[in-house]
Amino acid sequence: MKKKVFLLGSSQFLQPIKLEETSNFYAIVATKLDMSLVSFMSSPINYDRQKFLLGKDKKLNSQLISEYEKDGLNDLIASNPDVLILDFFSDVKYGVVENIIGNFITNNNKKYVINPSFQGLKMSRAFHPLYEYDTYVKLWTGALAELMVFLKTYLPETKVVLNGGQEALKLSIIEGDLNNADFLMMVLNELNQFASETYSLPIISGEMNQIDFATQLTQLIYPDYENNHVNELAVLPTVSNESSSNKVYHWNLIRNPKFEREAEFWTNVGDISFDDDYIKLVDGELILHGERDKNALFSLLSAPINIGASPENPVELELSYDVFADDVFAIEIYRDYIFIGRRFEDNLSVSNNDAVQKIYEHQAKLLNLTSGKWKKINKIITVTAPFLRVGPFVMGNTTLKWRNLSLKHHREDSE
């Protein structure tokens, strides 16, 4: 099985692990490109979703929504990587900008301003190692410490490697979009040295071609492996974070499962909006009241979950929730689903037409729901696409309730 790689860092660093020579044994399952570590570990940024959707650049939107919603830690758990490669170039090149409540976003404003939502952000001040060295390093070391604690708690078997190469920095110098390059190169080296010495993290360094990268990475992760021929590296065992000592299986991949803060991280894809009079939230229960148009569709989808799965490398997850139907027979008979899932190739799509896979098997009658009674549903779902969204769904005019939504990695020995 391929070794799963999660990359946080420069987009220029992608090329060495995309070529055919390495794709046989390394697969990139998730990336946070051109995102600073400080932003990665920050809390979410409030933004205008309607303005965000007006953006025409899908690649930019895909990157920007991660900056806004801070899905990095959730995606780390979801993708459960064998290897995490940290590249601090984005911290050195861009720095961060802070909003009025103290949350950070990578200060790539020349690029982000293209999206209409970015212009409406309420930002306070910017921090960059070139101008506020001590302050920025303090922010950065704090973010790194938080990340390392997180990894130790949830992904203790994931190997963390630093990208010490300076190809991205040198490319920016050639392109003329970097000031005081010598100083910033020194800062990048200092960040790598601090991270390496403080947390005993190996560094990939030097001028690498694609083969050098694969060999160095493998030697660092598996130091006891003596064969340097990259074509034979695929025989190395895959680390899957299946140790009972970690907490990866305790993490709920559904962000905001109680629909708080006006259903933050949820997307309405039906006819009934979340702020409609039919919708109520009571003690963590989502209540959809009856006496509405029986043909009106209610459907919410969660934030995208970057599982990093594929048909060749499927991932099993445990989906569970409690559901209550006042009158099971008032649910639309030919579309009596009460919970659905959709799998996508990207983190922006939500429509049924864009889904590469669909989960339409949670039907009220097949689940043996009884009118007027709660029922707990537990299902194992197999994901074969990079991104997954799940959520409540119903068509009909009876009262429905959902609570205790959960999506977690499936552990076979838990059955």
XYZ file of C-alpha atoms in Angstrom:
415
model
C 0.000 0.000 0.000
C 1.217 3.510 -0.794
C 2.551 5.751 1.941
C 0.111 8.613 2.501
C 1.661 12.085 2.490
C 0.164 15.305 3.872
C 1.940 18.481 2.744
C 1.787 21.845 4.490
C 3.880 24.345 2.617
C 4.912 25.823 -0.670
C 3.131 24.850 -3.871
C 6.547 24.684 -5.577
C 7.430 21.718 -3.394
C 4.788 19.480 -4.983
C 6.661 18.515 -8.123
C 9.219 16.097 -6.630
C 6.512 13.737 -5.331
C 4.133 13.803 -8.286
C 6.262 12.047 -10.865
C 5.774 8.454 -11.905
C 8.973 7.259 -10.218
C 7.599 8.095 -6.773
C 3.846 7.685 -7.312
C 4.170 3.919 -6.963
C 4.866 4.191 -3.265
C 3.945 7.729 -2.126
C 0.472 9.266 -2.540
C -0.355 12.853 -1.616
C -3.658 12.578 0.240
C -3.996 16.198 1.393
C -2.276 19.543 0.911
C -2.437 23.004 2.432
C -0.502 24.964 -0.127
C 1.055 28.393 0.444
C -0.461 28.406 3.936
C 1.567 29.625 6.880
C 1.865 27.466 9.984
C 0.497 30.342 12.080
C -2.638 30.459 9.934
C -2.920 26.658 9.850
C -3.151 26.520 13.653
C -5.378 29.595 14.050
C -9.133 29.728 14.666
C -11.572 30.251 11.738
C -12.039 33.615 10.020
C -15.543 35.030 9.617
C -16.313 35.675 5.959
C -19.244 36.367 3.658
C -20.004 33.035 1.990
C -22.244 34.557 -0.676
C -19.460 36.894 -1.770
C -17.000 34.023 -1.604
C -19.107 32.007 -4.047
C -18.886 34.877 -6.549
C -15.189 34.133 -7.014
C -14.434 32.679 -10.459
C -11.008 31.181 -9.727
C -11.736 27.666 -8.407
C -8.121 26.938 -7.521
C -7.921 30.127 -5.491
C -11.307 29.473 -3.869
C -10.200 25.983 -2.860
C -7.151 27.415 -1.154
C -8.953 30.369 0.389
C -11.753 28.356 2.001
C -9.126 26.396 3.936
C -7.636 29.691 5.096
C -11.065 30.862 6.226
C -12.453 27.712 7.816
C -9.179 26.271 9.207
C -9.874 22.687 8.221
C -6.245 21.614 8.537
C -6.385 19.646 11.773
C -9.629 17.959 10.770
C -8.076 16.996 7.443
C -4.985 15.652 9.189
C -7.173 13.271 11.172
C -9.350 12.458 8.158
C -6.439 11.627 5.842
C -4.500 9.868 8.653
C -1.150 10.249 6.849
C 1.976 8.156 7.183
C 4.079 11.258 6.542
C 3.572 14.953 7.275
C 5.965 17.242 5.409
C 6.281 20.708 6.916
C 7.567 23.530 4.749
C 7.825 26.947 6.442
C 8.368 28.953 3.263
C 4.889 30.514 3.435
C 5.619 31.896 6.904
C 8.815 33.477 5.613
C 7.411 34.825 2.339
C 3.943 36.000 3.378
C 3.659 36.248 7.144
C 0.123 36.663 8.466
C -2.552 39.274 8.987
C -4.684 39.331 12.121
C -8.396 40.087 12.255
C -10.076 42.185 14.930
C -10.717 39.207 17.217
C -7.178 37.832 17.068
C -7.379 35.122 14.391
C -4.829 34.847 11.599
C -4.769 34.288 7.858
C -1.758 33.978 5.558
C -0.957 37.457 4.239
C -1.151 36.503 0.571
C -3.452 39.444 -0.056
C -2.254 40.191 -3.595
C -3.683 36.821 -4.583
C -6.629 36.541 -2.187
C -8.046 39.975 -2.982
C -9.263 38.552 -6.301
C -12.071 36.865 -4.374
C -14.815 39.381 -3.432
C -15.099 37.996 0.110
C -11.532 38.921 1.020
C -12.172 42.621 0.607
C -14.831 42.530 3.313
C -12.682 40.956 6.031
C -12.245 43.023 9.177
C -8.498 42.851 9.574
C -6.364 44.566 12.171
C -2.612 44.305 11.577
C 0.000 42.326 9.711
C 3.010 40.418 11.010
C 6.032 39.432 8.951
C 9.452 38.143 10.052
C 11.110 40.832 7.946
C 9.532 43.661 9.948
C 8.401 42.076 13.245
C 10.928 39.277 13.631
C 10.624 38.652 17.387
C 6.817 38.914 17.379
C 6.439 36.633 14.387
C 8.816 34.007 15.699
C 6.846 33.992 18.956
C 3.612 33.394 17.021
C 5.276 30.710 14.926
C 6.873 28.808 17.821
C 3.529 28.833 19.632
C 1.775 27.404 16.571
C 4.447 24.733 16.128
C 4.162 23.696 19.780
C 0.387 23.328 19.457
C 0.764 21.248 16.294
C 3.287 18.903 17.877
C 1.038 18.328 20.903
C -1.854 17.603 18.538
C 0.202 15.106 16.549
C 1.456 13.367 19.667
C -2.110 13.023 20.914
C -3.955 11.994 17.756
C -1.362 10.837 15.210
C 1.631 9.574 17.178
C 2.745 7.208 14.416
C 2.773 9.839 11.662
C 6.338 10.671 10.667
C 7.026 14.420 10.560
C 9.688 15.638 8.140
C 10.920 19.177 7.455
C 11.577 20.472 3.968
C 14.930 22.192 4.282
C 15.314 22.730 0.562
C 15.246 26.310 -0.664
C 13.954 25.809 -4.183
C 10.759 27.807 -3.526
C 12.714 30.673 -1.980
C 15.152 30.779 -4.864
C 12.321 30.692 -7.400
C 10.712 33.704 -5.718
C 14.029 35.530 -5.937
C 14.299 34.759 -9.655
C 10.728 35.930 -10.208
C 11.510 39.164 -8.360
C 8.677 38.972 -5.830
C 10.801 38.730 -2.682
C 12.600 41.517 -0.846
C 15.627 41.042 1.422
C 16.071 37.490 0.217
C 19.292 36.859 2.148
C 17.664 37.752 5.443
C 14.591 35.638 4.716
C 16.757 32.700 3.721
C 18.474 33.027 7.083
C 15.080 33.104 8.825
C 13.936 29.980 6.978
C 17.077 28.159 8.065
C 16.544 29.287 11.657
C 12.945 28.049 11.699
C 13.988 24.680 10.338
C 16.850 24.416 12.809
C 14.616 25.303 15.763
C 11.937 22.789 14.746
C 14.506 20.080 14.122
C 16.418 20.559 17.369
C 13.371 21.153 19.597
C 11.254 18.265 18.340
C 13.918 15.943 16.865
C 12.528 16.273 13.345
C 14.617 15.179 10.346
C 15.287 17.663 7.545
C 15.273 16.980 3.829
C 17.917 19.329 2.463
C 20.082 20.091 -0.522
C 19.448 20.463 -4.220
C 17.177 17.537 -4.980
C 15.907 16.027 -8.153
C 12.921 13.719 -7.999
C 14.952 10.601 -7.246
C 16.979 12.351 -4.540
C 13.773 13.388 -2.832
C 12.304 9.900 -2.747
C 15.543 8.383 -1.501
C 16.127 11.025 1.179
C 12.562 10.932 2.402
C 12.571 7.161 2.692
C 15.953 7.058 4.415
C 14.753 9.604 6.963
C 11.474 7.839 7.666
C 12.904 4.318 7.574
C 16.569 4.723 8.633
C 17.085 0.972 8.978
C 16.276 0.409 5.306
C 19.556 0.064 3.408
C 18.431 -0.258 -0.205
C 18.488 3.077 -2.014
C 16.851 1.929 -5.218
C 13.593 3.869 -5.385
C 11.840 1.227 -7.448
C 12.149 -1.175 -4.534
C 11.004 1.223 -1.818
C 7.375 0.210 -2.270
C 7.984 -2.914 -0.206
C 8.315 -0.836 2.950
C 5.500 -1.376 5.454
C 2.794 1.275 5.660
C 2.173 2.978 8.983
C -1.569 3.343 9.509
C -1.897 4.913 12.982
C -3.811 1.874 14.184
C -2.195 1.792 17.608
C -4.699 1.636 20.441
C -2.631 4.262 22.271
C -3.680 7.162 20.020
C -6.961 9.016 19.820
C -7.478 9.186 16.067
C -10.562 6.987 16.471
C -12.109 9.402 18.981
C -12.108 12.431 16.656
C -15.450 13.440 15.155
C -14.811 14.421 11.544
C -18.126 16.303 11.331
C -17.325 19.865 12.289
C -19.967 21.550 14.449
C -22.225 18.468 14.762
C -24.681 20.438 16.938
C -25.260 23.097 14.232
C -24.241 25.943 16.545
C -23.320 29.505 15.527
C -25.979 29.599 12.799
C -24.852 26.233 11.416
C -21.231 27.243 10.858
C -19.446 24.870 8.424
C -22.777 23.546 7.062
C -24.133 24.201 3.561
C -27.820 24.290 2.685
C -28.495 22.430 -0.568
C -32.270 22.101 -0.208
C -35.361 24.299 -0.384
C -35.622 25.090 3.331
C -32.966 27.462 4.644
C -31.460 27.033 8.073
C -32.965 30.272 9.357
C -36.473 29.232 8.265
C -39.230 29.202 10.898
C -39.514 25.432 10.466
C -35.980 24.948 11.878
C -35.228 24.941 15.595
C -32.197 24.007 17.686
C -32.909 22.701 21.177
C -30.144 21.271 23.395
C -28.115 19.959 20.473
C -31.116 18.633 18.574
C -31.843 19.828 15.045
C -35.629 19.967 14.709
C -37.456 20.298 11.389
C -41.112 20.954 12.149
C -43.941 19.537 10.045
C -46.889 21.378 8.439
C -44.756 22.427 5.489
C -44.949 21.696 1.763
C -44.469 17.941 1.467
C -42.458 18.455 -1.722
C -40.030 20.887 -0.092
C -36.581 19.322 0.255
C -34.565 19.799 3.425
C -30.869 18.987 3.016
C -27.747 20.150 4.816
C -24.225 19.030 3.959
C -21.246 19.184 6.287
C -18.004 20.951 5.565
C -15.818 18.935 3.155
C -13.815 16.212 4.877
C -10.502 15.498 3.160
C -10.324 11.713 3.523
C -7.825 11.411 0.685
C -9.353 8.111 -0.423
C -9.383 6.593 -3.898
C -10.773 3.441 -5.533
C -7.332 1.860 -5.062
C -7.094 3.013 -1.429
C -10.613 3.071 0.088
C -11.226 4.262 3.650
C -13.855 2.908 6.036
C -15.630 5.311 8.402
C -18.234 4.856 11.125
C -21.287 7.081 10.683
C -23.730 7.366 13.560
C -26.630 9.629 14.534
C -29.949 9.580 16.368
C -33.108 10.301 14.397
C -36.762 10.848 15.329
C -39.721 10.901 12.939
C -43.111 12.009 14.197
C -44.832 10.136 11.370
C -42.685 7.809 9.249
C -45.468 7.445 6.652
C -45.516 11.204 6.013
C -42.018 11.045 4.557
C -41.971 11.025 0.753
C -42.357 7.337 -0.106
C -40.001 7.277 -3.094
C -37.362 9.494 -1.486
C -37.548 8.515 2.160
C -33.867 9.169 2.894
C -33.224 10.791 6.257
C -29.433 11.129 5.962
C -27.156 11.246 2.904
C -23.533 11.484 1.883
C -21.790 12.714 -1.230
C -18.201 12.158 -2.276
C -16.329 14.701 -4.374
C -13.026 15.290 -6.115
C -12.623 18.764 -4.567
C -13.491 20.773 -1.453
C -15.887 23.176 -3.193
C -18.535 20.984 -4.829
C -21.852 20.261 -3.115
C -24.343 19.338 -5.834
C -25.573 15.855 -6.541
C -24.477 16.213 -10.172
C -20.873 16.894 -9.150
C -20.675 13.957 -6.750
C -18.517 11.058 -7.922
C -20.167 8.795 -5.360
C -23.432 9.038 -3.450
C -24.684 7.530 -0.209
C -28.445 7.127 -0.524
C -29.002 4.088 1.639
C -30.306 5.641 4.853
C -33.985 5.233 4.053
C -36.571 5.560 6.806
C -38.304 2.260 6.088
C -35.135 0.245 5.512
C -33.811 1.594 8.810
C -37.018 0.394 10.487
C -37.862 3.738 12.025
C -40.890 3.777 14.278
C -43.153 6.842 14.371
C -42.742 8.866 17.530
C -39.572 7.112 18.728
C -35.867 7.919 18.609
C -33.559 5.431 16.905
C -29.775 5.279 16.900
C -28.256 4.544 13.489
C -24.761 3.082 13.088
C -23.362 2.396 9.635
C -19.953 1.623 8.176
C -19.408 3.575 4.970
C -16.613 3.051 2.463
C -15.156 6.183 0.901
C -13.336 6.012 -2.442
C -13.019 9.716 -3.266
C -10.824 12.488 -1.809
C -13.614 14.502 -0.153
C -16.788 13.555 1.690
C -19.799 15.543 2.888
C -22.677 14.122 4.941
C -25.832 15.507 6.493
C -29.563 15.374 7.310
C -31.990 15.004 4.428
C -35.754 14.648 4.179
C -38.696 15.297 1.895
C -42.138 15.244 3.488
C -44.265 17.193 5.953
C -43.713 15.501 9.285
C -41.481 16.599 12.150
C -37.939 15.180 12.029
C -35.182 15.472 14.621
C -31.475 14.649 14.463
C -28.853 14.604 17.231
C -25.463 13.094 18.160
C -24.045 13.228 14.636
C -20.677 11.483 14.416
C -18.257 10.350 11.718
C -15.067 8.619 12.833
C -12.374 6.331 11.536
C -13.453 2.711 11.703
C -11.383 0.322 13.748
C -11.987 -3.299 12.769
C -11.408 -4.658 16.255
C -14.255 -2.458 17.561
C -16.867 -4.619 15.872
